[in-house]
Coordinates of C-alpha atoms and ligand atoms in Angstrom, one line a residue:
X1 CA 0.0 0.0 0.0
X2 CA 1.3 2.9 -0.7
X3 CA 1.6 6.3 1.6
X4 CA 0.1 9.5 1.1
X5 CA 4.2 10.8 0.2
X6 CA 4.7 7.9 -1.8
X7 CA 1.5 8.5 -3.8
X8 CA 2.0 12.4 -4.2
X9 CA 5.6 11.5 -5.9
X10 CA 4.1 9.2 -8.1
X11 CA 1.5 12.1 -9.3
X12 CA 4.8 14.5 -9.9
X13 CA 3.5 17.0 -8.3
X14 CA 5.5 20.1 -7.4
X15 CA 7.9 19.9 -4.3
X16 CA 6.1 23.0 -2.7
X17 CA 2.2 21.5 -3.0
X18 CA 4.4 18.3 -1.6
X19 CA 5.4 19.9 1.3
X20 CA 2.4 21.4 2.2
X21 CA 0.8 18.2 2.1
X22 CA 3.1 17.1 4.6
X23 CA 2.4 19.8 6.6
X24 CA -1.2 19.3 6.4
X25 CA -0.6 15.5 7.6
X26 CA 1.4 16.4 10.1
X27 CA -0.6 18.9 11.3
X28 CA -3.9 16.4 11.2
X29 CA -2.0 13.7 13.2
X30 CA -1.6 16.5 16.2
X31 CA -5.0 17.7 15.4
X32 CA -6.1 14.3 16.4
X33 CA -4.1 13.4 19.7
X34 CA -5.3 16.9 20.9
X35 CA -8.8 15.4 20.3
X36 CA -8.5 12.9 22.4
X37 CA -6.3 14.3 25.1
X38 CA -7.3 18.0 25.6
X39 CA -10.4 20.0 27.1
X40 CA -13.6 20.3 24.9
X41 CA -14.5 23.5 26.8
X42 CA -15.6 26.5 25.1
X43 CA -13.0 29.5 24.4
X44 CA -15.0 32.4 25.7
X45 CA -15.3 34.0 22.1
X46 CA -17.0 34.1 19.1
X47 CA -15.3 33.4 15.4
X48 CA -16.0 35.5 12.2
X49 CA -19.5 34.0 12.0
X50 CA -20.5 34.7 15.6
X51 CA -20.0 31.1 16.8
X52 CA -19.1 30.1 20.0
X53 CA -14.8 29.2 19.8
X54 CA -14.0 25.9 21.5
X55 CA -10.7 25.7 23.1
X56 CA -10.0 23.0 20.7
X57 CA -10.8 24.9 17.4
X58 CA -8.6 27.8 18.3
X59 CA -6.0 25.2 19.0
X60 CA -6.6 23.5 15.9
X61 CA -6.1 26.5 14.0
X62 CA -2.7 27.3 15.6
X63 CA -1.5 23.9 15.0
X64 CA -2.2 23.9 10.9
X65 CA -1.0 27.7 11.1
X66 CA 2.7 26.5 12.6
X67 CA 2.7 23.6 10.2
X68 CA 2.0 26.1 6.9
X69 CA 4.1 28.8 8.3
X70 CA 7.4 26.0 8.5
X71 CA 6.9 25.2 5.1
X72 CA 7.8 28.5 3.7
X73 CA 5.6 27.6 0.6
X74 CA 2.4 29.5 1.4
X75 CA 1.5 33.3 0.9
X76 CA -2.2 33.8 2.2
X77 CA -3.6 31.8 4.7
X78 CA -7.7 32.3 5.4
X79 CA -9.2 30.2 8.8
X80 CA -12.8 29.5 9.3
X81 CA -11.2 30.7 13.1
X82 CA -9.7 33.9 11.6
X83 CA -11.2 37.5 11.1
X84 CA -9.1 38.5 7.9
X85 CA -6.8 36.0 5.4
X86 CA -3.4 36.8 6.8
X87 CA 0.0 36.7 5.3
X88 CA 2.8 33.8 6.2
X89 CA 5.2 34.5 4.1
X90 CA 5.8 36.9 1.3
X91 CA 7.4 34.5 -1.2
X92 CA 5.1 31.9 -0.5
X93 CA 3.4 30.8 -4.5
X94 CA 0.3 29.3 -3.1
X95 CA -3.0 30.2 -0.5
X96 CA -4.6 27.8 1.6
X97 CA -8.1 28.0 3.3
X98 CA -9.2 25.9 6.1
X99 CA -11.7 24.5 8.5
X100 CA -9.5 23.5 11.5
X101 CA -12.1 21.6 13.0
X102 CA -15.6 21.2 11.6
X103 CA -18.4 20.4 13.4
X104 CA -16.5 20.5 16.8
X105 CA -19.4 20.6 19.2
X106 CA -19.9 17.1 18.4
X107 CA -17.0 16.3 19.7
X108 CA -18.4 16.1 23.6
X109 CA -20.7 13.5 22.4
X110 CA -17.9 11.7 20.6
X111 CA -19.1 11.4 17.3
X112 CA -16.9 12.2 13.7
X113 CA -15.3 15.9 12.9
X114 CA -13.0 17.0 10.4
X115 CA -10.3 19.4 9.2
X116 CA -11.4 20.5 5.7
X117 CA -8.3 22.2 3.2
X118 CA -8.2 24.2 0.0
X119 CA -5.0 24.6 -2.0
X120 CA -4.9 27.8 -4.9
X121 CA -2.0 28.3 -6.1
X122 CA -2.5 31.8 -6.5
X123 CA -1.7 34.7 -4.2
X124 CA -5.4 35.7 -3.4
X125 CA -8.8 33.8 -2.9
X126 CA -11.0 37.1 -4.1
X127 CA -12.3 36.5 -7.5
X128 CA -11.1 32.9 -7.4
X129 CA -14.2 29.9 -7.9
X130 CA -13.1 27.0 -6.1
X131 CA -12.6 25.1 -9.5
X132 CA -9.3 27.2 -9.9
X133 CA -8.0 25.3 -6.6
X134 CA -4.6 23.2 -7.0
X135 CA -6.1 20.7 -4.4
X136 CA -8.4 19.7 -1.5
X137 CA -8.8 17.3 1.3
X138 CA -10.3 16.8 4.3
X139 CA -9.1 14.4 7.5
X140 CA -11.5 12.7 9.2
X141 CA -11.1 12.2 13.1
X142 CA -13.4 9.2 14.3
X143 CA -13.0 5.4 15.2
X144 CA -10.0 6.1 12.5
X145 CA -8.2 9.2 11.9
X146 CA -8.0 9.2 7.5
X147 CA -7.2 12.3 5.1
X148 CA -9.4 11.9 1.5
X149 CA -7.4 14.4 -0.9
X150 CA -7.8 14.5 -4.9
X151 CA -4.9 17.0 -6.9
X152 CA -7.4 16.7 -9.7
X153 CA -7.0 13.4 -11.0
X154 CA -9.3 11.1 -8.6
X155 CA -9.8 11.2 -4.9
X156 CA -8.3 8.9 -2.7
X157 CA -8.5 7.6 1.3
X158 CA -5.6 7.3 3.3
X159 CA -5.4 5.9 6.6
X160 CA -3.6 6.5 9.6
X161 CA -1.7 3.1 10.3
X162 CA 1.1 3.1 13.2
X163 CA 1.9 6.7 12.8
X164 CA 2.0 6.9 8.5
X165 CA -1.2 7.3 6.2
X166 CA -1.5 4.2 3.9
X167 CA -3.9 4.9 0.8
X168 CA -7.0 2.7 1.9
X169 CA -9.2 3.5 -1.4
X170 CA -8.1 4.6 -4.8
X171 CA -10.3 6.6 -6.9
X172 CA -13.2 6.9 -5.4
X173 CA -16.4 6.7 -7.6
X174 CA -20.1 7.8 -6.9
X175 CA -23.2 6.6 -8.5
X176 CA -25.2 8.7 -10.6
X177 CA -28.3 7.9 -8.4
X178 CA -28.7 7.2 -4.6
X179 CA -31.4 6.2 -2.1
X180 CA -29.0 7.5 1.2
X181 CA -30.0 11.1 2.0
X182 CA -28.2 14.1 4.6
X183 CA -30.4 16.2 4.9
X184 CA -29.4 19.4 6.8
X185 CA -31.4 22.6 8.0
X186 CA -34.8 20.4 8.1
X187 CA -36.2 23.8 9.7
X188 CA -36.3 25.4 6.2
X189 CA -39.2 23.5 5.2
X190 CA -41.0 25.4 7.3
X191 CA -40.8 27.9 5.2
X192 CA -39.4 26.5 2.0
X193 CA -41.7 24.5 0.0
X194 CA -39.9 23.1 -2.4
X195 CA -37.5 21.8 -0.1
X196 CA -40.5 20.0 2.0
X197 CA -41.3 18.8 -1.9
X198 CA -38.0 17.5 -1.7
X199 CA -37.8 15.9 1.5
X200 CA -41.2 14.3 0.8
X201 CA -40.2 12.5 -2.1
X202 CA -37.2 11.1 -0.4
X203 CA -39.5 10.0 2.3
X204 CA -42.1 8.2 0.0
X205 CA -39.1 6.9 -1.8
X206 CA -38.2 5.3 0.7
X207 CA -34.7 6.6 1.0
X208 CA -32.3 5.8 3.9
X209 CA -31.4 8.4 6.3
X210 CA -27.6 9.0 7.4
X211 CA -26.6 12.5 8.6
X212 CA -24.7 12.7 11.9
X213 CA -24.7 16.9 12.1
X214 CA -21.0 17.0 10.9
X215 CA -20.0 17.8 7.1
X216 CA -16.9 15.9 6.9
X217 CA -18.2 12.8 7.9
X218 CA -21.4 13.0 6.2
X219 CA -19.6 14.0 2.8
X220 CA -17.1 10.8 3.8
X221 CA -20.3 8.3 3.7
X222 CA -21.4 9.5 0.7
X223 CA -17.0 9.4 -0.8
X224 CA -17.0 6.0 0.7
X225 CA -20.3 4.3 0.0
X226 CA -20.2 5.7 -2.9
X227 CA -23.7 7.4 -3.2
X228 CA -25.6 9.8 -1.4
X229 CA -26.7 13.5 -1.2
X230 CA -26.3 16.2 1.2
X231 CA -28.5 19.2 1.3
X232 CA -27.9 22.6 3.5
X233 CA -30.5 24.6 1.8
X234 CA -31.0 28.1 2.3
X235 CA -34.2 30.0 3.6
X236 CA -36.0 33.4 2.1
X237 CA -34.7 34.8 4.8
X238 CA -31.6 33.6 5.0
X239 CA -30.8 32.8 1.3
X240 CA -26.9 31.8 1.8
X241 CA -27.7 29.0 4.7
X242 CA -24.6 28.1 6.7
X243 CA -22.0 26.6 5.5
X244 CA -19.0 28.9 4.0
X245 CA -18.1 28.4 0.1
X246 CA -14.2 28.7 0.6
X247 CA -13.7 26.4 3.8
X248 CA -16.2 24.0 3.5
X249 CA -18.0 23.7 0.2
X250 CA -15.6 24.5 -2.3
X251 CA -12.9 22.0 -1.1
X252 CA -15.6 19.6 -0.6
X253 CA -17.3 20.3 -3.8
X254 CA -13.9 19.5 -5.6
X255 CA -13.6 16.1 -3.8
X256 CA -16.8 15.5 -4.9
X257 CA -16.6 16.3 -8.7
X258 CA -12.5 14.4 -8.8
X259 CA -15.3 11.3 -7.5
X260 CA -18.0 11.8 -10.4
X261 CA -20.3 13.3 -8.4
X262 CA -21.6 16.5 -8.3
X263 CA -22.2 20.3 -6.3
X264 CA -24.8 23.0 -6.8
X265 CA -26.1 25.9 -4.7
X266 CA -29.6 24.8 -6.0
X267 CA -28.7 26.9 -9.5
X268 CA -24.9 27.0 -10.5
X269 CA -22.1 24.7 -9.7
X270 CA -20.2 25.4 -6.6
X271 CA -16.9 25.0 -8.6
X272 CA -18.3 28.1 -10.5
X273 CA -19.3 30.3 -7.5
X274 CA -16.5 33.4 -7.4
X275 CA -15.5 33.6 -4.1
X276 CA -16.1 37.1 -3.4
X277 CA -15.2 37.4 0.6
X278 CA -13.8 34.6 3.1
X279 CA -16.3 33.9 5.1
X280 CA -19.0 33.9 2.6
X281 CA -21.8 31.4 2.4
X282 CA -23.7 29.1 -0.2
X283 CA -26.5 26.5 -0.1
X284 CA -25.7 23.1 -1.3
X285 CA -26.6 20.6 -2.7
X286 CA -23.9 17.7 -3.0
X287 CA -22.9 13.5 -3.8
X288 CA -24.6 11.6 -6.7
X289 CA -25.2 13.4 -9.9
X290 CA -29.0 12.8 -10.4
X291 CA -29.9 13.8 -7.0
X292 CA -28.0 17.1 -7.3
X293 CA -29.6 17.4 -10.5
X294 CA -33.3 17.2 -8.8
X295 CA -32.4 19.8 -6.0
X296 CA -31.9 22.6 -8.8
X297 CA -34.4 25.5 -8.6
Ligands
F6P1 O1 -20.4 24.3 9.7 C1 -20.4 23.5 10.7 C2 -21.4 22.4 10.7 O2 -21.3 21.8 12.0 C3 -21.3 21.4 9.6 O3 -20.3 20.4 9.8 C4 -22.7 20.8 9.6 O4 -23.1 20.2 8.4 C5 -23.6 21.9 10.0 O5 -22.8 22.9 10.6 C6 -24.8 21.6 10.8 O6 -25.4 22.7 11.2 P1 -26.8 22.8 12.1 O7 -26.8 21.7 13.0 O8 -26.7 24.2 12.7 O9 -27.9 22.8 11.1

């Protein structure tokens, strides 16, 4: 089997996208033992969005900012955990984006989270569309700790086996059509009826629930099952949902589309959306083609 370094020279690809993939492993393996060994409590602040800090996203954040910083290879640096994109080092070619830890208050009740990653090799994310990215991947911290990354040929699992990540799937593939459904901010079709339209017929189809409140590891089913979709829609009143386009649904829409599957905000691709500032947010609709497809307005 071969690891994530082994695979990454295999692809070519540049030394400095190489080294901040080792960063971003190294990084995810400390992310995880601080998991398991440090306090869940909360920070006493709020992050860009107005959400209550844990101790453990802040920490998080520091840890992939140290790793990126070493590398020497990144300009711009944006955090779900950070006001403004900031600036590690002026001859730095590339920008990364992240989601140190996604869906950390589910970490008290022990169930999956994730750190989410973007890669532009660009010296700017404004005006960018997450299709222009270099790379993505996410690392998923649960009963097993494994990073699924795609450089734009295929996405792949790695696992983390005695201290290296091993690839555990090659080329991951999703079906056109699906019976699993995630379907997030169910409180919208309070108000939304086509989304109750939509949620009906997966009911009467008879489709099979699986949503555990965390992106990463909901995306992950749908990666590894190989079918699924995800929906976070949006609401008249609040028309962008949640979740942010250049932390969490542009990587994960890339992973996605490298997998044959597909991303839309209900009207355009996600890979299309211009990212026009860092904390902005999207509906979306995401995992097997034909159900994305059907969740278009
Ligand atoms: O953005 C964080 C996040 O926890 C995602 O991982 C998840 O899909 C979503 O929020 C769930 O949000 P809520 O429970 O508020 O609908």
């Amino acid at each position: 089997m071969a690891t994530l370094v082994q695979y990454l020279k295999s692809q070519d690809v540049e030394s400095s996208l190489m080294e901040i993939f080792l960063a971003f492993e190294k990084a995810v393996k400390e992310i995880a033992k601080a998991i398991n060994f440090s306090d869940g409590g909360y920070a006493g602040s709020q992050n860009a969005s107005g959400e209550e800090q844990l101790a453990l996203d802040i920490l998080s954040d520091q840890i992939l900012e140290k790793a990126f910083k070493k590398t020497e290879k990144v300009y711009l640096v944006a955090s779900e955990e950070k006001e403004e994109a900031i600036i590690l080092n002026e001859n730095g070619q590339y920008s990364v984006a992240y989601d140190p830890l996604d869906g950390s208050s589910l970490v008290n009740v022990n169930f999956a989270v994730g750190t989410i990653l973007g890669v532009f090799k660009f010296k700017e994310f404004l005006g960018k569309t997450p299709k222009e990215m270099s790379a993505a991947a996410f690392a998923v911290y649960g009963p097993r700790t494994t990073i699924v990354l795609s450089i734009g040929n295929g996405t792949h699992e790695f696992t983390l086996r005695h201290s290296e990540f091993v690839m555990t799937r090659e080329n991951l593939k999703i079906k056109e059509n699906t019976k699993i459904f995630a379907p997030g901010n169910l409180k919208a079709a309070i108000t939304e009826n086509w989304y109750r339209n939509i949620l009906k017929y997966w009911l009467d189809s008879a489709y099979k629930l699986r949503y555990s409140g965390g992106m990463v590891p909901d995306i992950n089913h749908i990666l590894v099952k190989g079918e699924g979709i995800f929906a976070y829609p949006g609401t008249k009143k609040e028309p962008d949902g949640k979740l942010r386009l250049l932390f969490e649904c542009g990587p994960m829409a890339y992973l996605i589309e490298n997998a044959r599957g597909a991303a839309c905000d209900g009207k355009i691709s996600i890979l299309d959306k211009q990212i026009s500032s860092i904390h902005q947010r999207t509906p979306i609709f995401i995992g097997s083609k034909a159900e994305v497809e059907r969740c278009k307005m």
